Short mmCIF file of C-alpha atoms in Angstrom, two decimals:
data_model
loop_
_atom_site.label_atom_id
_atom_site.label_comp_id
_atom_site.label_asym_id
_atom_site.label_seq_id
_atom_site.Cartn_x
_atom_site.Cartn_y
_atom_site.Cartn_z
CA UNK T 1 -5.88 5.05 -17.07
CA UNK T 2 -9.16 6.95 -17.42
CA UNK T 3 -9.97 6.22 -13.79
CA UNK T 4 -6.59 7.39 -12.52
CA UNK T 5 -6.59 10.50 -14.73
CA UNK T 6 -10.05 11.53 -13.56
CA UNK T 7 -9.04 11.11 -9.91
CA UNK T 8 -5.88 13.13 -10.53
CA UNK T 9 -7.85 16.02 -12.05
CA UNK T 10 -10.50 15.90 -9.32
CA UNK T 11 -7.87 16.01 -6.55
CA UNK T 12 -6.12 19.12 -7.89
CA UNK T 13 -6.99 22.02 -5.53
CA UNK T 14 -6.16 24.57 -8.22
CA UNK T 15 -8.41 22.97 -10.84
CA UNK T 16 -11.77 24.48 -11.84
CA UNK T 17 -14.66 23.55 -9.56
CA UNK T 18 -16.26 21.61 -12.41
CA UNK T 19 -13.45 19.05 -12.06
CA UNK T 20 -14.93 17.96 -8.74
CA UNK T 21 -17.63 16.20 -10.74
CA UNK T 22 -14.96 13.90 -12.14
CA UNK T 23 -14.85 11.91 -8.90
CA UNK T 24 -17.92 9.88 -9.86
CA UNK T 25 -16.46 9.40 -13.35
CA UNK T 26 -13.22 8.14 -11.79
CA UNK T 27 -15.08 5.62 -9.62
CA UNK T 28 -17.15 4.47 -12.61
CA UNK T 29 -14.06 3.70 -14.68
CA UNK T 30 -12.36 2.16 -11.64
CA UNK T 31 -15.23 -0.30 -11.13
CA UNK T 32 -15.11 -1.25 -14.82
CA UNK T 33 -11.35 -1.79 -14.63
CA UNK T 34 -11.65 -3.98 -11.54
CA UNK T 35 -14.38 -6.05 -13.18
CA UNK T 36 -12.20 -6.58 -16.26
CA UNK T 37 -9.21 -7.43 -14.10
CA UNK T 38 -11.21 -9.96 -12.09
CA UNK T 39 -12.47 -11.59 -15.30
CA UNK T 40 -8.94 -11.81 -16.69
CA UNK T 41 -7.59 -13.24 -13.43
CA UNK T 42 -10.34 -15.88 -13.32
CA UNK T 43 -9.59 -17.01 -16.87
CA UNK T 44 -5.92 -17.59 -16.04
CA UNK T 45 -2.61 -16.19 -17.21
CA UNK T 46 -1.97 -17.12 -20.84
CA UNK T 47 0.63 -14.80 -22.32
CA UNK T 48 3.49 -12.42 -21.58
CA UNK T 49 1.51 -9.45 -22.93
CA UNK T 50 -1.72 -10.24 -21.09
CA UNK T 51 -0.22 -10.78 -17.68
CA UNK T 52 1.91 -7.63 -17.86
CA UNK T 53 -1.20 -5.65 -18.81
CA UNK T 54 -2.90 -7.12 -15.73
CA UNK T 55 0.06 -6.09 -13.58
CA UNK T 56 0.05 -2.60 -15.09
CA UNK T 57 -3.68 -2.33 -14.34
CA UNK T 58 -3.02 -3.19 -10.70
CA UNK T 59 -0.36 -0.47 -10.50
CA UNK T 60 -2.56 2.16 -12.13
CA UNK T 61 -5.46 1.39 -9.77
CA UNK T 62 -3.03 1.33 -6.86
CA UNK T 63 -1.89 4.86 -7.65
CA UNK T 64 -5.47 6.00 -8.18
CA UNK T 65 -6.41 4.97 -4.65
CA UNK T 66 -3.66 7.19 -3.23
CA UNK T 67 -5.69 10.11 -4.62
CA UNK T 68 -8.93 9.11 -2.86
CA UNK T 69 -9.52 10.26 0.71
CA UNK T 70 -11.14 6.94 1.64
CA UNK T 71 -9.04 4.66 -0.58
CA UNK T 72 -6.74 3.10 2.06
CA UNK T 73 -8.29 -0.38 2.02
CA UNK T 74 -8.33 -0.48 -1.78
CA UNK T 75 -4.73 0.76 -1.85
CA UNK T 76 -3.64 -2.08 0.42
CA UNK T 77 -5.73 -4.59 -1.53
CA UNK T 78 -4.06 -3.71 -4.81
CA UNK T 79 -0.61 -3.95 -3.26
CA UNK T 80 -1.58 -7.52 -2.43
CA UNK T 81 -2.91 -7.89 -5.98
CA UNK T 82 0.37 -6.87 -7.58
CA UNK T 83 2.21 -9.39 -5.39
CA UNK T 84 -0.24 -12.17 -6.23
CA UNK T 85 0.05 -11.60 -9.99
CA UNK T 86 3.83 -11.29 -9.76
CA UNK T 87 4.03 -14.61 -7.89
CA UNK T 88 1.86 -16.22 -10.55
CA UNK T 89 4.16 -14.86 -13.23
CA UNK T 90 7.20 -16.12 -11.39
CA UNK T 91 5.77 -19.62 -11.01
CA UNK T 92 5.21 -19.75 -14.78
CA UNK T 93 8.57 -18.10 -15.54
CA UNK T 94 6.92 -15.23 -17.40
CA UNK T 95 9.20 -12.21 -17.77
CA UNK T 96 8.33 -8.85 -16.22
CA UNK T 97 8.22 -5.64 -18.18
CA UNK T 98 8.50 -3.88 -14.80
CA UNK T 99 11.52 -5.90 -13.65
CA UNK T 100 13.19 -2.90 -11.94
CA UNK T 101 10.32 -2.73 -9.41
CA UNK T 102 11.31 -5.94 -7.66
CA UNK T 103 14.16 -6.51 -5.26
CA UNK T 104 16.17 -3.65 -3.76
CA UNK T 105 16.72 -1.51 -6.85
CA UNK T 106 14.76 1.37 -5.32
CA UNK T 107 16.82 1.26 -2.13
CA UNK T 108 20.05 1.24 -4.10
CA UNK T 109 18.96 4.25 -6.16
CA UNK T 110 17.95 6.20 -3.04
CA UNK T 111 20.81 5.15 -0.77
CA UNK T 112 22.65 8.48 -0.75
CA UNK T 113 19.45 10.50 -0.29
CA UNK T 114 18.35 8.25 2.58
CA UNK T 115 21.70 8.61 4.30
CA UNK T 116 21.40 12.40 4.10
CA UNK T 117 17.79 12.55 5.30
CA UNK T 118 17.67 14.51 8.58
CA UNK T 119 15.99 13.25 11.72
CA UNK T 120 12.45 14.36 12.44
CA UNK T 121 11.58 16.09 15.70
CA UNK T 122 12.63 13.73 18.50
CA UNK T 123 9.66 14.55 20.72
CA UNK T 124 7.28 13.79 17.86
CA UNK T 125 8.94 10.39 17.37
CA UNK T 126 8.75 9.63 21.09
CA UNK T 127 5.07 10.59 21.12
CA UNK T 128 4.50 8.17 18.27
CA UNK T 129 6.20 5.41 20.28
CA UNK T 130 4.03 6.09 23.32
CA UNK T 131 0.87 6.11 21.24
CA UNK T 132 1.72 2.81 19.55
CA UNK T 133 2.73 1.23 22.88
CA UNK T 134 -0.77 1.97 24.16
CA UNK T 135 -2.11 -0.52 21.58
CA UNK T 136 -0.28 -3.44 23.20
CA UNK T 137 -3.05 -4.49 25.65
CA UNK T 138 -5.55 -4.55 22.77
CA UNK T 139 -3.57 -6.82 20.44
CA UNK T 140 -4.44 -10.52 20.77
CA UNK T 141 -4.36 -12.20 17.36
CA UNK T 142 -1.01 -12.95 15.70
CA UNK T 143 -1.68 -10.59 12.81
CA UNK T 144 -2.37 -7.76 15.26
CA UNK T 145 0.82 -8.53 17.19
CA UNK T 146 2.90 -8.63 13.99
CA UNK T 147 1.63 -5.24 12.85
CA UNK T 148 2.02 -3.78 16.35
CA UNK T 149 5.64 -4.92 16.53
CA UNK T 150 6.48 -3.56 13.08
CA UNK T 151 4.82 -0.20 13.82
CA UNK T 152 6.67 0.18 17.11
CA UNK T 153 9.99 -0.79 15.54
CA UNK T 154 9.49 1.82 12.83
CA UNK T 155 8.57 4.54 15.32
CA UNK T 156 11.60 3.76 17.49
CA UNK T 157 13.85 3.90 14.43
CA UNK T 158 12.65 7.46 13.79
CA UNK T 159 14.45 8.57 16.94
CA UNK T 160 17.89 7.53 15.70
CA UNK T 161 17.79 7.19 11.90
CA UNK T 162 15.35 8.27 9.21
CA UNK T 163 16.98 5.76 6.85
CA UNK T 164 16.40 2.87 9.26
CA UNK T 165 12.82 4.04 9.77
CA UNK T 166 12.16 3.99 6.03
CA UNK T 167 13.57 0.47 5.75
CA UNK T 168 11.48 -0.59 8.74
CA UNK T 169 8.36 0.88 7.13
CA UNK T 170 8.93 -1.48 4.20
CA UNK T 171 8.63 -4.41 6.62
CA UNK T 172 5.09 -3.28 7.48
CA UNK T 173 4.19 -3.45 3.80
CA UNK T 174 5.65 -6.96 3.66
CA UNK T 175 3.33 -8.07 6.47
CA UNK T 176 0.02 -7.04 4.93
CA UNK T 177 0.99 -7.57 1.29
CA UNK T 178 2.79 -10.89 1.47
CA UNK T 179 2.82 -12.60 4.85
CA UNK T 180 -0.75 -11.96 6.02
CA UNK T 181 -3.40 -14.61 5.30
CA UNK T 182 -6.58 -13.70 3.46
CA UNK T 183 -8.56 -14.14 6.68
CA UNK T 184 -6.31 -11.79 8.66
CA UNK T 185 -6.34 -9.22 5.87
CA UNK T 186 -10.13 -9.39 5.78
CA UNK T 187 -10.17 -8.68 9.53
CA UNK T 188 -7.63 -5.88 9.09
CA UNK T 189 -9.81 -4.08 6.56
CA UNK T 190 -13.18 -4.65 8.26
CA UNK T 191 -14.46 -1.25 9.37
CA UNK T 192 -16.17 -2.70 12.45
CA UNK T 193 -12.86 -4.01 13.83
CA UNK T 194 -11.81 -1.25 16.22
CA UNK T 195 -8.40 -2.74 17.03
CA UNK T 196 -7.40 -2.93 13.37
CA UNK T 197 -8.81 0.56 12.81
CA UNK T 198 -6.45 1.86 15.50
CA UNK T 199 -3.52 -0.01 13.95
CA UNK T 200 -4.30 1.38 10.49
CA UNK T 201 -4.62 4.91 11.90
CA UNK T 202 -1.10 4.60 13.31
CA UNK T 203 0.17 3.20 10.01
CA UNK T 204 -1.22 6.23 8.15
CA UNK T 205 0.31 8.55 10.75
CA UNK T 206 3.72 6.96 10.33
#
């Protein structure tokens, strides 16, 4: 919580300039939190309270990385982390404090708003499709092809339905958070991999 709070204060453009110094403080507390989380994960899941604290830690760090300009890889990593801990909890039949976060509860609560969401500029959506289509000759590995297909499907949905595009965007998250192997995710997040860098750039743009 200290890490996330410091990042929040440092990212506020209206905050005093002295708050900018909180970035290093935020990273310091983040590193300590990750170290504690890794230690707890290595020792195993023992209780309802402990494992839900671990899950809460993943969520807090996840939100912190949305506040960092270079936190994309860490953001994606902690999405995978929340899924991994949740699966461990499920296998041991440990109850979730955050039970409303799983399933389609969020979709159900936003259904009316999604239906009323207007279309974005059609030419912008078509430009996105053309840009993503240009990645096709570069994609060779199955993980690359899966992400390419999901990105293109999402961009095409933007032309006809913002609701369908939002639902399609969720499928991209499913690929890298749940379906993708550790090896493919490692390739995806390796900065020297130019193909994956291009795919991630299009994901951020979407």
